Amino acid sequence: MNLILLGPPGAGKGTQAKLVAEQFGIPQISTGDILRQAVKDGTSLGQEAQAYMERGDLVPDAVVIGIIEERLTQPDCQAGYILDGFPRTEVQANALAETLGKRGGTIDHVVNIEVSDEELIHRLTGRRTCKECQEPYNVTFNPPQREGVCDKCGGELIQRKDDDEETIRARLGVYREQTAPLVAYYEKQGLLRTVTGAGAIREIFDAVCGVVEGRS
Ligand code: AP5
């Protein structure tokens, strides 16, 4: 199963992608996580991406397309994958279609997670992320058992640099302008299903599984 999770910053793409990955035994491919790791490691990719990410802008298409093309050749993608945060522009979506076309692959489902702007800002300002395994938490909605410590790996929880209110608003603007048109793009292809991202994490997970399993 090849799945795309679409939605604005803070919609819960990463949270749901991790649950779907566990449930179906397929990898979560998050371009945001890959880029943040590259920044942390100080690689040339990280150095190129850092300023874009800190401003809340998109990293150039050619860079992220290259990352995805390479990642999809890895053996763990054979049985399927969840794309979290990619594609984000029509250029990226076309490049993905072309890459899959060459290999006889397809996208099976595109799940669009919808949440109001007010809720997104509330979620993102309260987000804490594990420095080691990237597990997302929220000080209000999904706190860890021990403050500042990841339940899964014991790593330190940090606040992302792009989770201050000004950068969040910039990211929402970029989403509306450059990524939201993908809703119509995938709708036209008959692949899009929209689920409400408001509600408990497990309820939303059930709705996402419903789409994937053909129950809704
Ligand atoms: P990326 O890391 O992809 O960030 P994003 O799209 O802005 O999405 P987020 O990670 O902020 O949110 P999410 O939807 O995953 O929500 P989460 O599950 O964490 O990208 C970062 C940057 O990298 C971009 O700005 C860009 O510069 C660059 N980049 C990445 N991909 C790129 C690409 N393809 N092209 C170009 N540039 C790219 O949840 C958010 C919070 O809400 C958490 O605290 C969570 O616990 C909480 N939460 C989740 N679900 C619920 C719920 N149901 N109820 C209450 N709280 C909830």
mmCIF file of C-alpha atoms and ligand atoms in Angstrom:
data_model
loop_
_atom_site.group_PDB
_atom_site.id
_atom_site.type_symbol
_atom_site.label_atom_id
_atom_site.label_comp_id
_atom_site.label_asym_id
_atom_site.label_seq_id
_atom_site.Cartn_x
_atom_site.Cartn_y
_atom_site.Cartn_z
ATOM 1 C CA MET A 1 0.000 0.000 0.000
ATOM 2 C CA ASN A 2 1.347 3.400 -1.001
ATOM 3 C CA LEU A 3 -0.259 6.228 0.931
ATOM 4 C CA ILE A 4 0.088 10.022 0.887
ATOM 5 C CA LEU A 5 -0.930 12.022 3.963
ATOM 6 C CA LEU A 6 -1.838 15.544 2.947
ATOM 7 C CA GLY A 7 -2.725 18.438 5.246
ATOM 8 C CA PRO A 8 -1.513 21.724 6.689
ATOM 9 C CA PRO A 9 1.273 22.033 9.265
ATOM 10 C CA GLY A 10 0.020 20.575 12.540
ATOM 11 C CA ALA A 11 -2.847 18.592 11.004
ATOM 12 C CA GLY A 12 -1.395 15.427 12.535
ATOM 13 C CA LYS A 13 0.297 13.907 9.476
ATOM 14 C CA GLY A 14 3.344 12.770 11.459
ATOM 15 C CA THR A 15 1.252 11.469 14.357
ATOM 16 C CA GLN A 16 -1.025 9.459 12.047
ATOM 17 C CA ALA A 17 1.839 8.306 9.796
ATOM 18 C CA LYS A 18 3.591 6.714 12.792
ATOM 19 C CA LEU A 19 0.407 4.858 13.808
ATOM 20 C CA VAL A 20 -0.289 3.668 10.251
ATOM 21 C CA ALA A 21 3.346 2.554 9.891
ATOM 22 C CA GLU A 22 3.064 0.456 13.063
ATOM 23 C CA GLN A 23 -0.294 -0.993 12.082
ATOM 24 C CA PHE A 24 0.623 -1.981 8.532
ATOM 25 C CA GLY A 25 4.363 -2.613 8.920
ATOM 26 C CA ILE A 26 5.402 -0.116 6.243
ATOM 27 C CA PRO A 27 7.792 2.834 6.618
ATOM 28 C CA GLN A 28 6.845 6.448 7.250
ATOM 29 C CA ILE A 29 8.786 8.683 4.884
ATOM 30 C CA SER A 30 8.794 12.218 6.251
ATOM 31 C CA THR A 31 10.724 14.751 4.192
ATOM 32 C CA GLY A 32 10.610 17.079 7.222
ATOM 33 C CA ASP A 33 12.288 14.441 9.442
ATOM 34 C CA ILE A 34 14.895 13.650 6.769
ATOM 35 C CA LEU A 35 15.712 17.352 6.353
ATOM 36 C CA ARG A 36 15.851 18.001 10.122
ATOM 37 C CA GLN A 37 18.236 15.048 10.526
ATOM 38 C CA ALA A 38 20.435 16.484 7.759
ATOM 39 C CA VAL A 39 20.471 19.881 9.525
ATOM 40 C CA LYS A 40 21.381 18.166 12.811
ATOM 41 C CA ASP A 41 24.188 16.210 11.115
ATOM 42 C CA GLY A 42 25.476 19.338 9.360
ATOM 43 C CA THR A 43 25.516 17.668 5.929
ATOM 44 C CA SER A 44 25.561 19.733 2.743
ATOM 45 C CA LEU A 45 21.843 18.935 2.323
ATOM 46 C CA GLY A 46 21.211 20.233 5.843
ATOM 47 C CA GLN A 47 23.198 23.393 5.207
ATOM 48 C CA GLU A 48 21.210 24.049 2.036
ATOM 49 C CA ALA A 49 17.829 23.363 3.684
ATOM 50 C CA GLN A 50 18.266 25.068 7.059
ATOM 51 C CA ALA A 51 17.477 28.684 6.145
ATOM 52 C CA TYR A 52 14.348 27.715 4.169
ATOM 53 C CA MET A 53 13.064 25.600 7.060
ATOM 54 C CA GLU A 54 13.697 28.238 9.709
ATOM 55 C CA ARG A 55 11.746 30.800 7.669
ATOM 56 C CA GLY A 56 8.897 28.350 7.090
ATOM 57 C CA ASP A 57 9.510 28.307 3.331
ATOM 58 C CA LEU A 58 9.632 25.189 1.212
ATOM 59 C CA VAL A 59 13.020 23.706 0.380
ATOM 60 C CA PRO A 60 13.526 23.774 -3.430
ATOM 61 C CA ASP A 61 11.615 21.098 -5.328
ATOM 62 C CA ALA A 62 14.719 19.567 -6.938
ATOM 63 C CA VAL A 63 16.247 18.907 -3.511
ATOM 64 C CA VAL A 64 13.247 17.107 -2.007
ATOM 65 C CA ILE A 65 12.461 15.231 -5.220
ATOM 66 C CA GLY A 66 16.025 13.876 -5.147
ATOM 67 C CA ILE A 67 15.567 12.765 -1.521
ATOM 68 C CA ILE A 68 12.332 10.924 -2.312
ATOM 69 C CA GLU A 69 13.611 9.286 -5.495
ATOM 70 C CA GLU A 70 16.546 7.872 -3.552
ATOM 71 C CA ARG A 71 14.440 6.839 -0.516
ATOM 72 C CA LEU A 72 11.867 4.941 -2.596
ATOM 73 C CA THR A 73 14.597 2.655 -3.968
ATOM 74 C CA GLN A 74 15.334 1.313 -0.451
ATOM 75 C CA PRO A 75 14.291 -2.321 0.161
ATOM 76 C CA ASP A 76 11.933 -1.434 3.034
ATOM 77 C CA CYS A 77 9.674 0.400 0.548
ATOM 78 C CA GLN A 78 8.935 -2.772 -1.448
ATOM 79 C CA ALA A 79 5.724 -3.558 0.437
ATOM 80 C CA GLY A 80 4.563 0.059 0.518
ATOM 81 C CA TYR A 81 5.147 3.335 2.339
ATOM 82 C CA ILE A 82 3.493 6.386 3.814
ATOM 83 C CA LEU A 83 4.546 9.747 2.417
ATOM 84 C CA ASP A 84 4.292 12.395 5.147
ATOM 85 C CA GLY A 85 4.951 15.948 3.953
ATOM 86 C CA PHE A 86 5.608 15.024 0.320
ATOM 87 C CA PRO A 87 4.491 16.026 -2.258
ATOM 88 C CA ARG A 88 3.971 19.678 -1.340
ATOM 89 C CA THR A 89 3.832 21.318 -4.777
ATOM 90 C CA GLU A 90 2.438 20.315 -8.132
ATOM 91 C CA VAL A 91 6.006 19.965 -9.441
ATOM 92 C CA GLN A 92 6.717 17.421 -6.678
ATOM 93 C CA ALA A 93 3.453 15.568 -7.355
ATOM 94 C CA ASN A 94 4.252 15.322 -11.071
ATOM 95 C CA ALA A 95 7.790 14.121 -10.309
ATOM 96 C CA LEU A 96 6.389 11.445 -7.988
ATOM 97 C CA ALA A 97 3.937 10.276 -10.649
ATOM 98 C CA GLU A 98 6.762 10.092 -13.165
ATOM 99 C CA THR A 99 9.044 8.138 -10.802
ATOM 100 C CA LEU A 100 6.267 5.678 -9.953
ATOM 101 C CA GLY A 101 5.271 5.390 -13.607
ATOM 102 C CA LYS A 102 8.791 4.291 -14.543
ATOM 103 C CA ARG A 103 8.630 1.474 -11.987
ATOM 104 C CA GLY A 104 5.020 0.453 -12.541
ATOM 105 C CA GLY A 105 4.074 1.735 -9.064
ATOM 106 C CA THR A 106 0.982 3.701 -8.065
ATOM 107 C CA ILE A 107 -0.390 5.756 -5.214
ATOM 108 C CA ASP A 108 -3.316 3.862 -3.660
ATOM 109 C CA HIS A 109 -4.745 6.517 -1.343
ATOM 110 C CA VAL A 110 -4.340 10.204 -0.611
ATOM 111 C CA VAL A 111 -5.757 11.111 2.791
ATOM 112 C CA ASN A 112 -6.319 14.819 3.356
ATOM 113 C CA ILE A 113 -6.492 15.733 7.057
ATOM 114 C CA GLU A 114 -8.531 18.909 7.710
ATOM 115 C CA VAL A 115 -8.139 21.083 10.819
ATOM 116 C CA SER A 116 -9.036 24.748 11.470
ATOM 117 C CA ASP A 117 -6.206 27.340 11.543
ATOM 118 C CA GLU A 118 -6.945 28.217 15.172
ATOM 119 C CA GLU A 119 -6.536 24.606 16.240
ATOM 120 C CA LEU A 120 -3.359 24.216 14.144
ATOM 121 C CA ILE A 121 -1.709 27.163 15.884
ATOM 122 C CA HIS A 122 -2.732 25.841 19.302
ATOM 123 C CA ARG A 123 -1.311 22.408 18.461
ATOM 124 C CA LEU A 124 1.962 23.608 16.976
ATOM 125 C CA THR A 125 2.827 26.102 19.716
ATOM 126 C CA GLY A 126 2.352 23.235 22.216
ATOM 127 C CA ARG A 127 4.224 20.610 20.228
ATOM 128 C CA ARG A 128 7.318 18.967 21.625
ATOM 129 C CA THR A 129 9.299 16.519 19.507
ATOM 130 C CA CYS A 130 11.757 13.821 20.540
ATOM 131 C CA LYS A 131 15.276 14.870 19.555
ATOM 132 C CA GLU A 132 16.194 11.232 18.907
ATOM 133 C CA CYS A 133 13.193 9.424 17.339
ATOM 134 C CA GLN A 134 11.051 12.452 16.279
ATOM 135 C CA GLU A 135 7.966 11.176 18.135
ATOM 136 C CA PRO A 136 5.549 14.135 18.413
ATOM 137 C CA TYR A 137 3.953 15.131 21.740
ATOM 138 C CA ASN A 138 1.815 18.034 22.821
ATOM 139 C CA VAL A 139 1.913 19.763 26.191
ATOM 140 C CA THR A 140 -1.902 20.014 26.193
ATOM 141 C CA PHE A 141 -3.296 17.271 23.965
ATOM 142 C CA ASN A 142 -0.721 14.481 24.108
ATOM 143 C CA PRO A 143 1.745 14.965 26.952
ATOM 144 C CA PRO A 144 4.547 12.483 27.664
ATOM 145 C CA GLN A 145 4.401 10.435 30.881
ATOM 146 C CA ARG A 146 7.482 12.270 32.207
ATOM 147 C CA GLU A 147 7.821 15.946 31.328
ATOM 148 C CA GLY A 148 10.520 16.532 28.722
ATOM 149 C CA VAL A 149 11.241 12.824 28.134
ATOM 150 C CA CYS A 150 10.123 10.648 25.204
ATOM 151 C CA ASP A 151 7.913 7.694 26.281
ATOM 152 C CA LYS A 152 9.254 5.576 23.432
ATOM 153 C CA CYS A 153 13.034 6.016 23.563
ATOM 154 C CA GLY A 154 13.805 8.196 26.605
ATOM 155 C CA GLY A 155 15.140 10.967 24.325
ATOM 156 C CA GLU A 156 14.945 14.651 25.201
ATOM 157 C CA LEU A 157 11.828 16.515 24.025
ATOM 158 C CA ILE A 158 12.495 19.806 22.284
ATOM 159 C CA GLN A 159 10.474 22.563 20.621
ATOM 160 C CA ARG A 160 11.071 22.849 16.886
ATOM 161 C CA LYS A 161 12.584 26.155 15.772
ATOM 162 C CA ASP A 162 9.783 26.645 13.241
ATOM 163 C CA ASP A 163 7.063 26.208 15.887
ATOM 164 C CA ASP A 164 6.970 29.845 17.035
ATOM 165 C CA GLU A 165 3.721 31.643 16.158
ATOM 166 C CA GLU A 166 5.215 33.924 13.478
ATOM 167 C CA THR A 167 6.835 31.044 11.585
ATOM 168 C CA ILE A 168 3.706 28.903 11.994
ATOM 169 C CA ARG A 169 1.662 31.656 10.281
ATOM 170 C CA ALA A 170 4.250 31.820 7.491
ATOM 171 C CA ARG A 171 4.032 28.015 7.063
ATOM 172 C CA LEU A 172 0.233 28.179 6.913
ATOM 173 C CA GLY A 173 0.498 30.823 4.172
ATOM 174 C CA VAL A 174 2.941 28.675 2.211
ATOM 175 C CA TYR A 175 0.616 25.696 2.645
ATOM 176 C CA ARG A 176 -2.401 27.595 1.303
ATOM 177 C CA GLU A 177 -0.495 28.948 -1.676
ATOM 178 C CA GLN A 178 1.648 26.015 -2.726
ATOM 179 C CA THR A 179 0.309 22.783 -1.201
ATOM 180 C CA ALA A 180 -3.474 23.205 -0.897
ATOM 181 C CA PRO A 181 -3.881 23.018 -4.729
ATOM 182 C CA LEU A 182 -2.861 19.348 -4.424
ATOM 183 C CA VAL A 183 -6.265 18.638 -2.893
ATOM 184 C CA ALA A 184 -7.910 19.384 -6.258
ATOM 185 C CA TYR A 185 -5.001 17.680 -8.091
ATOM 186 C CA TYR A 186 -5.642 14.335 -6.339
ATOM 187 C CA GLU A 187 -9.409 14.801 -6.293
ATOM 188 C CA LYS A 188 -9.334 14.961 -10.096
ATOM 189 C CA GLN A 189 -7.499 11.642 -10.105
ATOM 190 C CA GLY A 190 -10.176 10.095 -7.859
ATOM 191 C CA LEU A 191 -7.620 9.332 -5.141
ATOM 192 C CA LEU A 192 -8.492 11.905 -2.504
ATOM 193 C CA ARG A 193 -10.362 11.175 0.728
ATOM 194 C CA THR A 194 -10.782 13.853 3.358
ATOM 195 C CA VAL A 195 -10.970 13.063 7.060
ATOM 196 C CA THR A 196 -11.540 15.534 9.850
ATOM 197 C CA GLY A 197 -8.412 15.982 11.924
ATOM 198 C CA ALA A 198 -10.355 17.422 14.871
ATOM 199 C CA GLY A 199 -10.948 14.871 17.615
ATOM 200 C CA ALA A 200 -8.943 12.306 19.516
ATOM 201 C CA ILE A 201 -5.800 10.934 17.841
ATOM 202 C CA ARG A 202 -7.220 7.360 17.971
ATOM 203 C CA GLU A 203 -10.533 8.435 16.396
ATOM 204 C CA ILE A 204 -8.692 10.048 13.513
ATOM 205 C CA PHE A 205 -6.498 6.976 13.169
ATOM 206 C CA ASP A 206 -9.661 4.873 12.887
ATOM 207 C CA ALA A 207 -10.920 7.169 10.095
ATOM 208 C CA VAL A 208 -7.575 6.929 8.256
ATOM 209 C CA CYS A 209 -7.619 3.117 8.582
ATOM 210 C CA GLY A 210 -11.208 3.163 7.300
ATOM 211 C CA VAL A 211 -10.006 4.814 4.084
ATOM 212 C CA VAL A 212 -7.007 2.513 3.699
ATOM 213 C CA GLU A 213 -9.043 -0.634 4.361
ATOM 214 C CA GLY A 214 -11.903 0.511 2.113
ATOM 215 C CA ARG A 215 -14.408 0.750 4.997
ATOM 216 C CA SER A 216 -15.286 4.383 4.266
HETATM 217 P P1 AP5 B 1 7.351 19.108 8.102
HETATM 218 O O1 AP5 B 1 8.148 18.506 9.159
HETATM 219 O O2 AP5 B 1 6.734 18.256 7.070
HETATM 220 O O3 AP5 B 1 6.279 20.044 8.800
HETATM 221 P P2 AP5 B 1 4.753 20.370 8.472
HETATM 222 O O4 AP5 B 1 4.136 19.937 7.225
HETATM 223 O O5 AP5 B 1 4.717 21.824 8.721
HETATM 224 O O6 AP5 B 1 3.993 19.491 9.394
HETATM 225 P P3 AP5 B 1 4.226 19.306 10.871
HETATM 226 O O7 AP5 B 1 5.306 18.318 11.142
HETATM 227 O O8 AP5 B 1 4.399 20.663 11.521
HETATM 228 O O9 AP5 B 1 2.791 18.801 11.358
HETATM 229 P P4 AP5 B 1 2.086 17.389 11.256
HETATM 230 O O10 AP5 B 1 0.920 17.499 10.341
HETATM 231 O O11 AP5 B 1 3.052 16.285 11.004
HETATM 232 O O12 AP5 B 1 1.524 17.301 12.720
HETATM 233 P P5 AP5 B 1 1.995 16.441 13.992
HETATM 234 O O13 AP5 B 1 1.559 15.031 13.837
HETATM 235 O O14 AP5 B 1 3.418 16.698 14.322
HETATM 236 O O15 AP5 B 1 8.213 20.214 7.300
HETATM 237 C C1 AP5 B 1 9.035 21.134 7.986
HETATM 238 C C2 AP5 B 1 9.788 21.987 6.952
HETATM 239 O O16 AP5 B 1 10.633 21.129 6.141
HETATM 240 C C3 AP5 B 1 8.886 22.708 5.942
HETATM 241 O O17 AP5 B 1 8.435 23.958 6.448
HETATM 242 C C4 AP5 B 1 9.846 22.860 4.758
HETATM 243 O O18 AP5 B 1 10.768 23.907 4.986
HETATM 244 C C5 AP5 B 1 10.621 21.543 4.774
HETATM 245 N N1 AP5 B 1 9.972 20.504 3.952
HETATM 246 C C6 AP5 B 1 9.482 19.304 4.381
HETATM 247 N N2 AP5 B 1 8.965 18.604 3.360
HETATM 248 C C7 AP5 B 1 9.128 19.383 2.251
HETATM 249 C C8 AP5 B 1 8.757 19.207 0.892
HETATM 250 N N3 AP5 B 1 8.113 18.106 0.472
HETATM 251 N N4 AP5 B 1 9.060 20.215 0.042
HETATM 252 C C9 AP5 B 1 9.725 21.321 0.439
HETATM 253 N N5 AP5 B 1 10.079 21.540 1.726
HETATM 254 C C10 AP5 B 1 9.787 20.581 2.629
HETATM 255 O O19 AP5 B 1 1.060 17.107 15.108
HETATM 256 C C11 AP5 B 1 1.225 18.452 15.482
HETATM 257 C C12 AP5 B 1 0.934 18.605 16.979
HETATM 258 O O20 AP5 B 1 -0.442 18.331 17.218
HETATM 259 C C13 AP5 B 1 1.701 17.621 17.883
HETATM 260 O O21 AP5 B 1 1.986 18.261 19.082
HETATM 261 C C14 AP5 B 1 0.714 16.467 18.108
HETATM 262 O O22 AP5 B 1 0.927 15.790 19.322
HETATM 263 C C15 AP5 B 1 -0.611 17.225 18.113
HETATM 264 N N6 AP5 B 1 -1.732 16.438 17.588
HETATM 265 C C16 AP5 B 1 -1.720 15.555 16.547
HETATM 266 N N7 AP5 B 1 -2.954 15.059 16.351
HETATM 267 C C17 AP5 B 1 -3.767 15.653 17.291
HETATM 268 C C18 AP5 B 1 -5.149 15.561 17.597
HETATM 269 N N8 AP5 B 1 -5.963 14.754 16.914
HETATM 270 N N9 AP5 B 1 -5.625 16.326 18.598
HETATM 271 C C19 AP5 B 1 -4.812 17.146 19.312
HETATM 272 N N10 AP5 B 1 -3.483 17.274 19.078
HETATM 273 C C20 AP5 B 1 -2.980 16.538 18.074
#
